[in-house]
Coordinates of C-alpha atoms in Angstrom, one line a residue:
M1 CA -26.3 9.7 0.2
L2 CA -26.6 12.9 2.5
N3 CA -30.6 12.5 1.5
V4 CA -30.7 9.2 2.5
F5 CA -30.9 10.5 6.7
C6 CA -32.6 12.5 8.3
S7 CA -31.2 14.9 9.9
N8 CA -33.1 15.1 14.0
C9 CA -33.0 11.6 14.7
K10 CA -30.0 9.7 16.9
T11 CA -30.3 6.3 14.7
C12 CA -29.7 7.9 11.7
R13 CA -26.9 10.2 12.6
Q14 CA -25.0 7.3 14.1
Q15 CA -25.9 5.9 10.2
F16 CA -24.1 8.3 8.1
T17 CA -20.9 8.8 10.6
E18 CA -20.1 5.0 11.0
A19 CA -20.5 5.5 6.8
R20 CA -18.3 8.4 6.8
L21 CA -15.7 6.3 8.9
M22 CA -16.2 3.3 6.4
N23 CA -15.6 5.2 4.1
F24 CA -12.2 6.9 5.8
L25 CA -10.3 3.5 6.6
K26 CA -11.4 2.2 3.7
S27 CA -9.7 5.5 1.3
I28 CA -6.9 4.6 4.3
G29 CA -6.7 0.8 3.9
L30 CA -5.9 1.7 -0.4
F31 CA -3.6 4.3 0.0
L32 CA -1.9 1.6 2.0
L33 CA -1.9 -0.9 -0.3
I34 CA -1.0 1.6 -3.3
L35 CA 2.3 2.5 -1.0
G36 CA 3.2 -0.9 0.0
F37 CA 3.6 -1.9 -3.6
W38 CA 4.9 1.3 -4.2
C39 CA 8.2 0.6 -1.6
G40 CA 8.0 -3.2 -2.7
S41 CA 9.3 -2.2 -6.1
V42 CA 11.2 0.1 -5.0
L43 CA 12.9 -1.8 -3.0
G44 CA 13.0 -4.6 -5.4
A45 CA 14.3 -2.5 -8.1
L46 CA 17.1 -1.3 -5.6
Y47 CA 17.4 -5.1 -4.7
L48 CA 17.9 -5.9 -8.1
I49 CA 20.5 -2.8 -9.7
E50 CA 22.7 -3.2 -6.2
R51 CA 22.8 -7.3 -7.4
H52 CA 24.3 -6.7 -10.8
R53 CA 26.5 -4.1 -9.7
L54 CA 28.0 -7.0 -6.7
Q55 CA 28.2 -9.5 -10.0
D56 CA 30.0 -6.5 -12.3
S57 CA 33.0 -6.2 -9.7
G58 CA 33.2 -10.0 -8.9
V59 CA 32.1 -9.6 -5.2
L60 CA 29.3 -12.7 -6.2
E61 CA 31.5 -14.8 -8.9
G62 CA 30.2 -17.9 -8.7
N63 CA 27.4 -18.0 -5.9
G64 CA 24.2 -17.6 -7.9
P65 CA 22.3 -21.1 -9.7
N66 CA 24.5 -21.7 -12.3
G67 CA 27.8 -21.6 -11.4

């Protein structure tokens, strides 16, 4: 990608900087998306574990859709 732009042209340097910035922003966006899915799955698993524990202890008896 470096050989696409000439080294002394201000427009080319600006385009190169913008391209690097866009790559960086895409990488950050992808990282945040993966982090969001990971956190969501961990919180979902903790919710299911806690709900099951409360059902076993009798706190949630009769509060479900079946009864």
